[in-house]
Tab-separated table of C-alpha atoms and ligand atoms in Angstrom:
chain	number	residue	atom	x	y	z
A	95	MET	CA	-93.945	10.373	-15.601
A	96	THR	CA	-93.496	11.268	-19.218
A	97	ARG	CA	-90.091	12.874	-19.780
A	98	GLU	CA	-89.126	16.577	-20.944
A	99	LYS	CA	-89.185	16.996	-24.421
A	100	PRO	CA	-85.500	18.545	-25.526
A	101	LYS	CA	-86.213	22.261	-26.770
A	102	ASN	CA	-82.461	22.514	-28.196
A	103	LEU	CA	-80.278	19.733	-29.660
A	104	TRP	CA	-76.985	19.951	-31.209
A	105	LEU	CA	-77.131	20.655	-34.961
A	106	SER	CA	-75.189	17.015	-35.735
A	107	ARG	CA	-73.629	14.118	-34.202
A	108	TRP	CA	-70.308	15.936	-33.012
A	109	GLY	CA	-72.779	19.046	-31.297
A	110	PHE	CA	-72.028	18.117	-28.137
A	111	VAL	CA	-68.076	16.833	-28.583
A	112	LEU	CA	-67.185	20.135	-30.019
A	113	ALA	CA	-68.960	22.425	-27.848
A	114	ALA	CA	-68.228	20.461	-24.489
A	115	THR	CA	-64.556	20.256	-25.910
A	116	GLY	CA	-64.162	24.053	-26.628
A	117	SER	CA	-65.832	24.462	-22.967
A	118	ALA	CA	-63.436	22.607	-21.583
A	119	VAL	CA	-60.533	23.584	-23.797
A	120	GLY	CA	-59.262	27.020	-22.924
A	121	LEU	CA	-57.294	29.180	-20.526
A	122	GLY	CA	-57.878	26.510	-17.771
A	123	ASN	CA	-55.365	23.727	-20.175
A	124	ILE	CA	-52.845	27.080	-21.728
A	125	TRP	CA	-52.634	29.222	-19.439
A	126	LYS	CA	-53.200	28.013	-15.702
A	127	PHE	CA	-52.281	24.357	-15.724
A	128	PRO	CA	-48.801	26.022	-16.768
A	129	TYR	CA	-48.458	28.371	-14.282
A	130	ILE	CA	-49.884	26.170	-10.927
A	131	THR	CA	-47.774	23.449	-12.932
A	132	GLY	CA	-44.892	25.685	-11.964
A	133	GLU	CA	-45.836	26.843	-8.650
A	134	TYR	CA	-46.543	23.253	-6.692
A	135	GLY	CA	-43.328	21.966	-8.221
A	136	GLY	CA	-44.017	20.028	-11.780
A	137	GLY	CA	-44.632	16.359	-12.159
A	138	ALA	CA	-45.917	15.194	-8.420
A	139	PHE	CA	-48.750	18.348	-9.255
A	140	VAL	CA	-49.204	16.451	-12.876
A	141	LEU	CA	-49.640	13.187	-11.206
A	142	MET	CA	-51.600	14.047	-8.860
A	143	TYR	CA	-53.847	16.125	-11.967
A	144	LEU	CA	-53.713	13.260	-13.754
A	145	ALA	CA	-55.240	11.142	-10.901
A	146	CYS	CA	-58.191	12.951	-10.622
A	147	ILE	CA	-58.794	13.179	-13.928
A	148	LEU	CA	-59.429	10.192	-14.207
A	149	ALA	CA	-61.094	8.044	-10.569
A	150	ILE	CA	-63.145	11.807	-10.129
A	151	GLY	CA	-63.253	14.230	-13.375
A	152	ILE	CA	-64.342	11.333	-15.937
A	153	PRO	CA	-66.937	9.792	-13.074
A	154	VAL	CA	-68.366	13.045	-12.443
A	155	MET	CA	-68.638	14.520	-16.306
A	156	MET	CA	-70.810	11.134	-16.714
A	157	THR	CA	-73.302	12.098	-14.116
A	158	GLU	CA	-73.702	15.672	-15.147
A	159	ILE	CA	-74.099	15.050	-19.204
A	160	ALA	CA	-76.641	12.465	-17.489
A	161	ILE	CA	-78.245	14.363	-15.567
A	162	GLY	CA	-78.484	17.456	-18.140
A	163	ARG	CA	-79.672	15.011	-20.787
A	164	ARG	CA	-82.565	13.241	-18.595
A	165	GLY	CA	-83.720	16.557	-16.985
A	166	ARG	CA	-83.438	18.547	-20.281
A	167	GLY	CA	-82.756	22.285	-18.942
A	168	SER	CA	-80.393	24.369	-17.444
A	169	PRO	CA	-79.181	22.839	-13.903
A	170	ILE	CA	-81.913	24.308	-11.929
A	171	ASP	CA	-84.616	22.671	-14.322
A	172	ALA	CA	-82.488	19.493	-14.815
A	173	ILE	CA	-81.876	18.591	-11.212
A	174	SER	CA	-85.475	19.283	-10.557
A	175	ARG	CA	-87.187	16.581	-12.677
A	176	VAL	CA	-84.593	14.480	-12.461
A	177	VAL	CA	-85.091	14.346	-8.859
A	178	ARG	CA	-88.820	14.791	-9.041
A	179	GLU	CA	-88.726	11.201	-11.541
A	180	GLY	CA	-86.094	9.563	-9.749
A	181	GLY	CA	-86.328	9.882	-5.853
A	182	GLY	CA	-84.619	12.961	-4.279
A	183	HIS	CA	-85.536	15.922	-2.185
A	184	PRO	CA	-86.563	19.214	-4.331
A	185	ALA	CA	-83.599	21.026	-1.863
A	186	TRP	CA	-81.263	19.007	-4.310
A	187	LYS	CA	-81.908	22.249	-6.881
A	188	ALA	CA	-79.777	24.240	-4.799
A	189	VAL	CA	-76.604	22.209	-5.850
A	190	GLY	CA	-77.773	23.649	-9.659
A	191	SER	CA	-78.049	27.114	-8.679
A	192	MET	CA	-74.616	26.893	-6.528
A	193	ALA	CA	-73.033	25.450	-10.238
A	194	MET	CA	-74.933	28.261	-12.284
A	195	LEU	CA	-73.207	31.152	-9.813
A	196	ALA	CA	-70.032	28.896	-9.980
A	197	GLY	CA	-69.892	29.507	-13.408
A	198	PHE	CA	-71.200	33.343	-13.534
A	199	MET	CA	-68.150	34.075	-10.819
A	200	ILE	CA	-65.621	32.622	-13.001
A	201	LEU	CA	-67.189	33.792	-16.118
A	202	CYS	CA	-65.824	37.353	-13.857
A	203	PHE	CA	-62.349	36.684	-13.995
A	204	TYR	CA	-62.689	34.631	-17.132
A	205	VAL	CA	-62.851	37.507	-19.118
A	206	VAL	CA	-59.735	39.922	-17.562
A	207	VAL	CA	-57.579	36.435	-18.230
A	208	ALA	CA	-59.159	36.102	-21.463
A	209	GLY	CA	-58.431	39.965	-22.220
A	210	TRP	CA	-54.798	39.140	-22.055
A	211	ALA	CA	-54.861	36.808	-25.372
A	212	PHE	CA	-56.714	39.267	-27.077
A	213	ALA	CA	-54.123	42.157	-26.231
A	214	TYR	CA	-51.561	39.869	-27.355
A	215	THR	CA	-52.548	38.507	-30.421
A	216	TRP	CA	-52.849	42.260	-31.147
A	217	LYS	CA	-49.334	43.430	-29.355
A	218	MET	CA	-47.932	40.821	-31.234
A	219	LEU	CA	-49.062	42.776	-34.855
A	220	ASP	CA	-47.915	45.980	-33.663
A	221	GLY	CA	-44.271	45.114	-32.310
A	222	SER	CA	-44.729	46.309	-28.774
A	223	LEU	CA	-43.003	42.633	-27.677
A	224	ALA	CA	-39.781	43.304	-29.720
A	225	ALA	CA	-38.402	43.682	-25.921
A	226	SER	CA	-35.697	41.247	-26.675
A	227	SER	CA	-35.130	39.561	-23.290
A	228	VAL	CA	-37.403	37.869	-20.284
A	229	GLU	CA	-37.149	40.852	-18.506
A	230	GLY	CA	-38.622	43.253	-20.701
A	231	LEU	CA	-41.495	41.214	-21.416
A	232	ALA	CA	-42.207	41.272	-18.021
A	233	GLN	CA	-42.414	44.984	-17.922
A	234	VAL	CA	-44.772	44.991	-20.734
A	235	PHE	CA	-47.312	42.484	-19.213
A	236	GLU	CA	-46.316	45.096	-15.753
A	237	ALA	CA	-47.712	48.116	-17.724
A	238	HIS	CA	-50.554	45.973	-19.515
A	239	ASN	CA	-51.618	45.298	-15.941
A	240	ALA	CA	-51.467	48.832	-14.233
A	241	ASN	CA	-53.066	50.519	-17.154
A	242	PRO	CA	-57.121	50.130	-16.175
A	243	TRP	CA	-58.137	51.589	-19.660
A	244	ALA	CA	-55.916	49.058	-21.936
A	245	LEU	CA	-56.614	45.636	-18.998
A	246	GLY	CA	-60.548	46.732	-18.990
A	247	GLY	CA	-60.897	47.436	-22.441
A	248	TRP	CA	-60.115	44.113	-23.509
A	249	SER	CA	-62.183	42.474	-21.019
A	250	VAL	CA	-64.830	44.684	-22.196
A	251	LEU	CA	-64.206	43.350	-25.373
A	252	VAL	CA	-64.392	40.180	-24.578
A	253	ALA	CA	-67.382	40.090	-22.301
A	254	LEU	CA	-70.156	41.441	-25.206
A	255	LEU	CA	-68.327	39.004	-27.708
A	256	THR	CA	-69.313	36.687	-25.248
A	257	LEU	CA	-72.310	37.942	-24.626
A	258	TRP	CA	-73.349	38.426	-28.118
A	259	ILE	CA	-72.259	34.379	-29.172
A	260	VAL	CA	-74.808	33.501	-25.975
A	261	GLY	CA	-77.509	35.593	-26.889
A	262	LYS	CA	-77.344	34.272	-30.565
A	263	GLY	CA	-77.660	30.670	-29.220
A	264	VAL	CA	-75.304	28.335	-28.748
A	265	GLN	CA	-75.905	26.008	-31.398
A	266	ALA	CA	-75.855	28.512	-34.424
A	267	GLY	CA	-72.685	30.361	-32.350
A	268	VAL	CA	-71.086	28.265	-30.873
A	269	GLU	CA	-70.676	25.024	-33.025
A	270	ARG	CA	-69.484	26.642	-36.081
A	271	ALA	CA	-66.639	28.029	-34.678
A	272	PHE	CA	-65.626	25.010	-32.667
A	273	ARG	CA	-65.165	23.135	-35.869
A	274	TRP	CA	-62.287	24.467	-37.120
A	275	MET	CA	-61.468	26.388	-33.944
A	276	MET	CA	-60.218	22.748	-32.389
A	277	PRO	CA	-57.428	21.916	-35.203
A	278	GLY	CA	-56.534	25.104	-35.466
A	279	LEU	CA	-55.239	24.804	-31.872
A	280	ALA	CA	-53.939	21.754	-31.994
A	281	VAL	CA	-51.468	22.603	-34.717
A	282	MET	CA	-49.631	25.784	-33.442
A	283	LEU	CA	-48.995	23.923	-30.431
A	284	LEU	CA	-47.643	20.630	-31.910
A	285	ILE	CA	-45.296	23.491	-34.013
A	286	LEU	CA	-44.482	25.299	-30.535
A	287	VAL	CA	-43.607	21.988	-28.805
A	288	GLY	CA	-41.626	21.345	-32.149
A	289	TYR	CA	-39.460	25.044	-31.179
A	290	ALA	CA	-39.525	24.103	-28.003
A	291	PHE	CA	-38.009	20.346	-28.733
A	292	THR	CA	-34.980	22.952	-30.337
A	293	SER	CA	-35.118	25.440	-27.879
A	294	GLY	CA	-32.266	23.224	-25.264
A	295	GLY	CA	-34.378	23.396	-22.516
A	296	PHE	CA	-36.410	20.513	-24.136
A	297	ASP	CA	-34.756	17.472	-21.425
A	298	ARG	CA	-35.219	19.811	-18.033
A	299	GLY	CA	-39.101	21.191	-19.183
A	300	PHE	CA	-39.852	17.849	-19.997
A	301	ALA	CA	-37.890	16.157	-16.628
A	302	PHE	CA	-39.673	19.120	-14.461
A	303	LEU	CA	-43.067	17.867	-16.218
A	304	PHE	CA	-42.454	14.312	-15.668
A	305	SER	CA	-40.467	13.225	-13.145
A	306	PHE	CA	-41.812	13.920	-9.516
A	307	ASP	CA	-40.496	14.267	-5.840
A	308	THR	CA	-42.174	12.733	-3.864
A	309	SER	CA	-42.191	15.538	-0.922
A	310	LYS	CA	-44.185	17.360	-3.228
A	311	LEU	CA	-46.840	15.073	-2.618
A	312	THR	CA	-48.526	17.281	-0.524
A	313	GLY	CA	-51.990	18.127	0.638
A	314	GLU	CA	-51.985	21.178	-0.416
A	315	ALA	CA	-50.841	20.953	-3.874
A	316	LEU	CA	-53.748	17.750	-3.895
A	317	LEU	CA	-56.077	20.370	-3.646
A	318	ALA	CA	-55.278	22.405	-5.822
A	319	ALA	CA	-54.804	19.739	-8.854
A	320	LEU	CA	-58.668	18.622	-7.830
A	321	GLY	CA	-60.023	22.126	-8.621
A	322	HIS	CA	-57.950	22.328	-11.596
A	323	ALA	CA	-59.408	18.878	-12.677
A	324	PHE	CA	-62.535	20.273	-12.375
A	325	PHE	CA	-61.893	23.700	-14.115
A	326	THR	CA	-60.191	22.482	-16.561
A	327	LEU	CA	-63.313	20.050	-17.351
A	328	SER	CA	-65.844	22.592	-16.453
A	329	LEU	CA	-67.458	20.846	-14.269
A	330	ALA	CA	-69.937	21.531	-11.465
A	331	SER	CA	-70.732	25.375	-12.817
A	332	GLY	CA	-73.413	24.421	-15.372
A	333	ALA	CA	-71.820	24.344	-18.033
A	334	ILE	CA	-71.264	20.767	-18.970
A	335	LEU	CA	-74.775	19.783	-17.642
A	336	THR	CA	-76.148	22.345	-20.082
A	337	TYR	CA	-74.426	21.155	-23.114
A	338	GLY	CA	-75.453	17.588	-21.946
A	339	SER	CA	-78.987	18.692	-22.257
A	340	TYR	CA	-78.860	18.918	-25.718
A	341	ILE	CA	-77.236	15.644	-26.338
A	342	PRO	CA	-79.506	13.766	-28.105
A	343	ASP	CA	-81.134	9.991	-27.090
A	344	GLY	CA	-79.340	7.212	-28.050
A	345	GLN	CA	-75.638	8.951	-27.749
A	346	SER	CA	-73.296	7.830	-25.977
A	347	ILE	CA	-72.827	9.439	-22.497
A	348	VAL	CA	-69.419	7.735	-21.121
A	349	ARG	CA	-67.670	7.541	-25.040
A	350	THR	CA	-68.076	11.392	-25.211
A	351	SER	CA	-67.323	11.990	-21.746
A	352	PHE	CA	-63.849	9.846	-22.513
A	353	MET	CA	-63.287	11.754	-25.572
A	354	VAL	CA	-63.894	15.244	-24.065
A	355	ALA	CA	-61.229	14.757	-20.939
A	356	ILE	CA	-58.602	12.755	-23.198
A	357	ILE	CA	-58.308	15.784	-25.419
A	358	ASP	CA	-58.473	18.603	-22.748
A	359	THR	CA	-55.576	17.031	-21.225
A	360	CYS	CA	-53.814	16.249	-24.220
A	361	VAL	CA	-54.126	19.891	-24.676
A	362	ALA	CA	-52.934	21.050	-21.131
A	363	LEU	CA	-49.724	18.174	-21.645
A	364	LEU	CA	-49.048	19.780	-24.927
A	365	ALA	CA	-49.003	23.068	-23.909
A	366	GLY	CA	-47.061	22.235	-20.552
A	367	LEU	CA	-44.416	20.842	-23.487
A	368	ALA	CA	-44.313	24.047	-24.916
A	369	ILE	CA	-43.769	26.289	-22.174
A	370	PHE	CA	-41.506	24.609	-19.245
A	371	PRO	CA	-38.398	24.166	-22.475
A	372	ILE	CA	-38.816	27.693	-23.470
A	373	ILE	CA	-38.924	28.838	-19.905
A	374	PHE	CA	-35.714	26.682	-18.301
A	375	ALA	CA	-33.796	27.454	-22.249
A	376	ASN	CA	-33.920	31.130	-21.015
A	377	GLY	CA	-33.475	30.920	-17.568
A	378	MET	CA	-36.943	31.858	-16.519
A	379	ASP	CA	-38.553	30.621	-13.365
A	380	PRO	CA	-41.413	27.666	-13.995
A	381	SER	CA	-43.130	29.600	-10.600
A	382	ALA	CA	-42.961	32.793	-12.111
A	383	GLY	CA	-47.357	32.609	-12.074
A	384	PRO	CA	-50.480	34.095	-14.281
A	385	GLY	CA	-47.834	36.059	-16.434
A	386	LEU	CA	-45.841	33.040	-17.274
A	387	ILE	CA	-47.269	31.937	-20.631
A	388	PHE	CA	-47.204	35.892	-22.044
A	389	MET	CA	-43.228	36.299	-20.458
A	390	SER	CA	-42.357	33.142	-21.951
A	391	LEU	CA	-44.056	32.393	-25.840
A	392	PRO	CA	-43.518	36.113	-27.036
A	393	LEU	CA	-40.146	35.284	-26.664
A	394	ALA	CA	-39.981	31.867	-28.319
A	395	PHE	CA	-42.217	33.633	-31.190
A	396	GLN	CA	-39.477	36.341	-31.928
A	397	GLN	CA	-36.565	33.754	-31.981
A	398	MET	CA	-38.415	31.353	-34.558
A	399	PRO	CA	-39.093	32.141	-38.346
A	400	PHE	CA	-42.314	33.506	-39.070
A	401	GLY	CA	-42.534	34.159	-35.748
A	402	THR	CA	-44.187	37.303	-35.428
A	403	ALA	CA	-46.889	35.250	-37.963
A	404	PHE	CA	-47.393	32.466	-35.181
A	405	GLY	CA	-46.975	34.555	-32.239
A	406	VAL	CA	-50.739	36.426	-33.827
A	407	LEU	CA	-52.129	32.860	-34.512
A	408	PHE	CA	-51.152	31.687	-31.621
A	409	PHE	CA	-52.537	34.494	-29.662
A	410	ALA	CA	-55.588	34.303	-31.574
A	411	MET	CA	-56.191	30.767	-31.005
A	412	VAL	CA	-55.812	31.186	-27.735
A	413	SER	CA	-58.566	33.667	-27.397
A	414	ILE	CA	-60.577	31.798	-29.589
A	415	ALA	CA	-60.412	29.050	-27.084
A	416	ALA	CA	-61.032	31.420	-23.909
A	417	LEU	CA	-63.842	32.452	-26.027
A	418	THR	CA	-65.851	29.237	-26.483
A	419	SER	CA	-64.611	28.692	-22.826
A	420	ALA	CA	-66.764	31.802	-21.629
A	421	ILE	CA	-69.518	30.967	-23.722
A	422	SER	CA	-70.089	27.873	-21.700
A	423	MET	CA	-69.858	29.620	-18.886
A	424	ILE	CA	-72.812	32.016	-18.847
A	425	GLU	CA	-75.031	29.306	-21.062
A	426	ALA	CA	-76.525	27.836	-17.981
A	427	THR	CA	-77.806	31.120	-16.724
A	428	VAL	CA	-79.202	32.574	-19.966
A	429	ALA	CA	-81.085	28.995	-20.404
A	430	TYR	CA	-82.494	29.152	-17.253
A	431	LEU	CA	-83.914	32.466	-17.091
A	432	ASN	CA	-85.202	31.869	-20.410
A	433	GLU	CA	-86.583	28.795	-19.797
A	434	LYS	CA	-88.056	29.744	-16.011
A	435	HIS	CA	-88.487	33.143	-16.436
A	436	GLY	CA	-89.372	33.240	-20.215
A	437	VAL	CA	-87.069	36.316	-21.412
A	438	SER	CA	-86.240	35.705	-23.977
A	439	ARG	CA	-82.816	34.872	-25.325
A	440	THR	CA	-80.948	38.156	-26.026
A	441	LYS	CA	-82.939	39.931	-23.287
A	442	ALA	CA	-81.554	37.704	-20.872
A	443	ALA	CA	-77.601	37.803	-22.176
A	444	ILE	CA	-78.157	41.511	-22.059
A	445	GLY	CA	-79.605	41.146	-17.884
A	446	SER	CA	-76.712	39.069	-17.183
A	447	GLY	CA	-74.592	41.104	-18.887
A	448	ALA	CA	-75.098	44.237	-16.822
A	449	VAL	CA	-73.744	42.025	-13.888
A	450	LEU	CA	-71.429	40.126	-15.738
A	451	LEU	CA	-69.456	43.464	-16.320
A	452	THR	CA	-69.747	44.909	-13.307
A	453	ILE	CA	-67.802	42.048	-11.638
A	454	SER	CA	-65.559	41.811	-13.823
A	455	LEU	CA	-64.802	45.023	-13.576
A	456	LEU	CA	-63.903	45.347	-10.247
A	457	ALA	CA	-61.849	42.219	-10.435
A	458	MET	CA	-59.723	43.919	-13.263
A	459	LEU	CA	-59.067	46.295	-10.903
A	460	SER	CA	-57.090	44.090	-8.336
A	461	PHE	CA	-54.628	44.492	-10.818
A	462	ASN	CA	-54.019	48.600	-10.048
A	463	VAL	CA	-56.130	51.066	-8.525
A	464	GLY	CA	-57.822	48.299	-6.681
A	465	ALA	CA	-55.363	45.591	-5.955
A	466	ASP	CA	-55.087	47.021	-2.035
A	467	TRP	CA	-59.222	46.190	-2.113
A	468	LYS	CA	-59.288	42.523	0.209
A	469	LEU	CA	-61.883	40.618	-0.193
A	470	PHE	CA	-61.134	36.838	2.037
A	471	GLY	CA	-58.062	37.969	2.548
A	472	THR	CA	-57.599	38.079	-1.063
A	473	THR	CA	-58.377	40.733	-4.415
A	474	LEU	CA	-61.082	40.106	-5.488
A	475	PHE	CA	-59.666	38.710	-8.388
A	476	ASP	CA	-57.898	35.977	-6.631
A	477	ALA	CA	-60.466	35.720	-4.353
A	478	LEU	CA	-63.338	35.319	-7.213
A	479	ASP	CA	-60.829	32.322	-8.713
A	480	TYR	CA	-59.965	30.834	-5.018
A	481	LEU	CA	-63.464	30.161	-4.401
A	482	THR	CA	-65.053	28.790	-7.207
A	483	SER	CA	-62.147	26.193	-7.697
A	484	ARG	CA	-61.302	25.454	-4.500
A	485	TRP	CA	-64.584	25.097	-2.191
A	486	MET	CA	-67.307	25.377	-5.070
A	487	MET	CA	-66.651	23.581	-7.779
A	488	PRO	CA	-64.936	20.543	-5.214
A	489	LEU	CA	-68.612	20.687	-3.183
A	490	GLY	CA	-70.822	20.417	-6.691
A	491	GLY	CA	-68.267	17.427	-7.540
A	492	ILE	CA	-69.626	15.757	-4.645
A	493	LEU	CA	-73.413	17.057	-4.129
A	494	MET	CA	-72.997	15.119	-7.410
A	495	SER	CA	-71.478	12.595	-7.242
A	496	VAL	CA	-73.825	11.858	-3.944
A	497	LEU	CA	-76.843	12.890	-5.469
A	498	ALA	CA	-76.281	10.238	-8.519
A	499	GLY	CA	-75.174	7.489	-5.966
A	500	TYR	CA	-77.198	7.570	-3.143
A	501	CYS	CA	-80.529	9.319	-4.327
A	502	LEU	CA	-81.825	8.625	-7.633
A	503	ARG	CA	-83.181	5.281	-8.822
A	504	ALA	CA	-80.602	3.157	-10.156
A	505	GLU	CA	-82.266	3.070	-13.688
A	506	ILE	CA	-81.771	6.664	-14.171
A	507	MET	CA	-78.423	6.312	-14.502
A	508	ARG	CA	-78.347	3.181	-15.676
A	509	ASP	CA	-80.665	4.395	-18.791
A	510	GLU	CA	-78.698	7.162	-19.452
A	511	LEU	CA	-75.241	6.248	-19.350
A	512	ASP	CA	-75.796	2.843	-20.755
A	513	LEU	CA	-72.928	0.754	-19.359
A	514	PRO	CA	-71.992	-2.766	-19.733
A	515	PRO	CA	-72.808	-4.067	-15.809
A	516	LEU	CA	-69.017	-4.048	-14.553
A	517	GLY	CA	-68.861	-0.776	-16.393
A	518	HIS	CA	-71.730	0.474	-14.553
A	519	ALA	CA	-70.128	-1.013	-11.283
A	520	LEU	CA	-67.313	0.835	-11.436
A	521	TRP	CA	-69.059	3.972	-12.267
A	522	LEU	CA	-71.328	3.908	-9.620
A	523	TYR	CA	-68.324	2.915	-6.973
A	524	MET	CA	-66.016	6.223	-7.901
A	525	VAL	CA	-68.902	7.908	-6.930
A	526	SER	CA	-70.823	6.423	-3.949
A	527	TYR	CA	-67.009	5.799	-2.483
A	528	VAL	CA	-64.015	6.886	-4.052
A	529	CYS	CA	-65.199	11.011	-5.184
A	530	PRO	CA	-66.640	11.570	-1.257
A	531	VAL	CA	-64.051	10.827	0.272
A	532	LEU	CA	-61.589	11.927	-2.007
A	533	ILE	CA	-63.054	15.149	-2.067
A	534	LEU	CA	-63.916	15.324	1.566
A	535	MET	CA	-60.537	14.516	2.833
A	536	VAL	CA	-58.557	17.362	0.604
A	537	PHE	CA	-61.543	19.507	2.094
A	538	LEU	CA	-61.207	18.698	5.742
A	539	HIS	CA	-57.316	18.971	5.159
A	540	ALA	CA	-57.638	22.918	3.978
A	541	LEU	CA	-59.742	23.247	6.618
A	542	GLY	CA	-57.607	22.676	8.379
A	543	TRP	CA	-59.361	20.180	10.458
A	544	LEU	CA	-57.853	16.691	9.653
A	545	GLY	CA	-54.525	17.165	11.422
A	546	PHE	CA	-51.981	15.305	8.960
A	547	ASP	CA	-51.652	15.247	5.649
A	548	PRO	CA	-53.692	13.298	3.784
A	549	LEU	CA	-51.280	12.604	0.723
A	550	GLN	CA	-48.375	11.505	3.113
A	551	ARG	CA	-50.930	9.055	5.363
A	552	TRP	CA	-52.490	7.672	1.830
A	553	TYR	CA	-53.983	4.865	4.216
A	554	TRP	CA	-56.381	7.061	6.085
A	555	ILE	CA	-57.497	8.186	2.702
A	556	ALA	CA	-57.933	3.824	1.349
A	557	GLY	CA	-58.959	3.273	4.737
A	558	GLY	CA	-62.187	5.629	4.706
A	559	ILE	CA	-63.280	4.376	0.670
A	560	GLY	CA	-63.021	1.351	2.875
A	561	LEU	CA	-64.924	0.911	5.263
A	562	LEU	CA	-67.493	3.864	2.666
A	563	THR	CA	-67.894	0.778	1.456
A	564	VAL	CA	-68.831	-1.539	3.327
A	565	LEU	CA	-71.035	0.523	5.261
A	566	GLY	CA	-72.776	1.739	1.834
A	567	GLU	CA	-72.913	-1.936	0.773
A	568	ALA	CA	-74.504	-2.826	4.053
A	569	LEU	CA	-77.039	0.081	4.996
A	570	ARG	CA	-77.892	1.204	1.341
A	571	PRO	CA	-80.330	-1.522	0.707
A	572	ARG	CA	-81.860	-0.750	4.475
A	573	VAL	CA	-81.820	3.033	4.103
A	574	MET	CA	-83.199	3.377	0.714
A	575	PRO	CA	-84.772	-0.005	-0.487
A	576	ALA	CA	-85.593	1.291	-3.517
A	577	LEU	CA	-81.909	1.118	-4.592
A	578	ALA	CA	-81.502	-2.745	-3.598
A	579	ASP	CA	-81.867	-3.842	-6.591
A	580	ARG	CA	-78.101	-2.808	-7.968
B	862	LIG	N1	-62.233	24.315	-18.740
B	862	LIG	C1	-62.195	25.592	-19.363
B	862	LIG	C2	-60.782	26.232	-19.150
B	862	LIG	O1	-59.885	25.411	-19.343
B	862	LIG	C3	-62.820	26.756	-18.095
B	862	LIG	C4	-64.510	26.695	-18.702
B	862	LIG	C5	-65.184	26.688	-19.267
B	862	LIG	C6	-65.113	26.413	-17.043
B	862	LIG	N2	-66.587	26.642	-18.068
B	862	LIG	C7	-66.118	26.331	-17.285
B	862	LIG	C8	-64.200	26.634	-15.952
B	862	LIG	C9	-67.045	26.137	-16.656
B	862	LIG	C10	-65.468	26.028	-14.679
B	862	LIG	C11	-66.764	25.968	-14.816
B	862	LIG	O2	-60.503	26.961	-19.915
């Protein structure tokens, strides 16, 4: 069968890298990574997070981009086409639907957090962060959240900006904004790390991030690390797959995936190095939760020379980083409506925007009026985060790995990834055995079905991977004769 012709392609060779990095680098790196690292106790969590990026995130990212480029379309269409070409049941496209839904659900709470960053850019300017203590800043943060008009107004602003850019089209709207934003963000982070170095808390901050305590290696923390690895790389949610579908043939998927993952990880670690020293130097609690960066960094800005200017720039950068991520979350839905139902991009953006605004305003109310409205025992805001990071993304990742590792004809991934034989074998090993076993164990533990903590008994994981390897290698040629050639 002939391959689908690409309709949209990135404007330049760097288009995908810029856009995928823009998607990957966002609030996940600057806001979520520091606060969950704080909650899970530091170094042990960082170690598990790095392991998840390397062992699961990068192989899954390569798989997603390859499927996107091969199928040239929104997650649902791309998976359908790849399955039609390469074998596998048409029902696999449900993975695409789940991914799109996950991206959309994430966006519903993401715009609220992005709204914080926008609001703080403004607050830096108008002096309302001039409170000189951590307590004062905590009060500012609480007061901001208690007021549904302020919180909602900023969320709506972010949602509208996102929809406007997506409506115009990613290549025009997104690619250009990314060019100067990424270097700018890197410079700002380096300045902050430089300040943190002189803050008097650098040793403790550094030790908190990089020295670990084996008792903190728990299955619960591993689940969080795994979910965060998916979140921070924008995986299993349609974003990377859809952006991948705009990559020209012939560009290296492997090199690009590593580049995006490395930049993303560096930004998260730099954010940690900027934030934790300031927290320790000011006697704050690293496990303060979602408000962590909003209560610590403004304090640092007040104390440094030209602090207001740096503060405005910093929060503006975070806002833009959040915006470029937000765009990627809804891109899959807009691409799908546009391609499948012939709706123009603008109309698709308006239609999905109406749903987005409704749900995100409900999520925003979790911080004030709706604090008592519970879904799965938590507020709507937390439920959206929890369901997507803990369940939908890891599940999507496992399914995508199984699709590529077991169901598609071998040559499809071989063509797309274009790796040397040893590299290909390693990728295949990761997606066929390591990713499924690790993700499954973490899941079973979270459901309470495992009865033990997989990390305290790591030999179960090793044994599981070993067993699956033996079984898989023995059965694969029999069950799936088309695969015998790998
Ligand atoms: N990776 C982004 C961040 O770290 C968030 C993000 C963008 C995302 N697109 C996504 C998360 C799609 C999940 C799904 O902030």
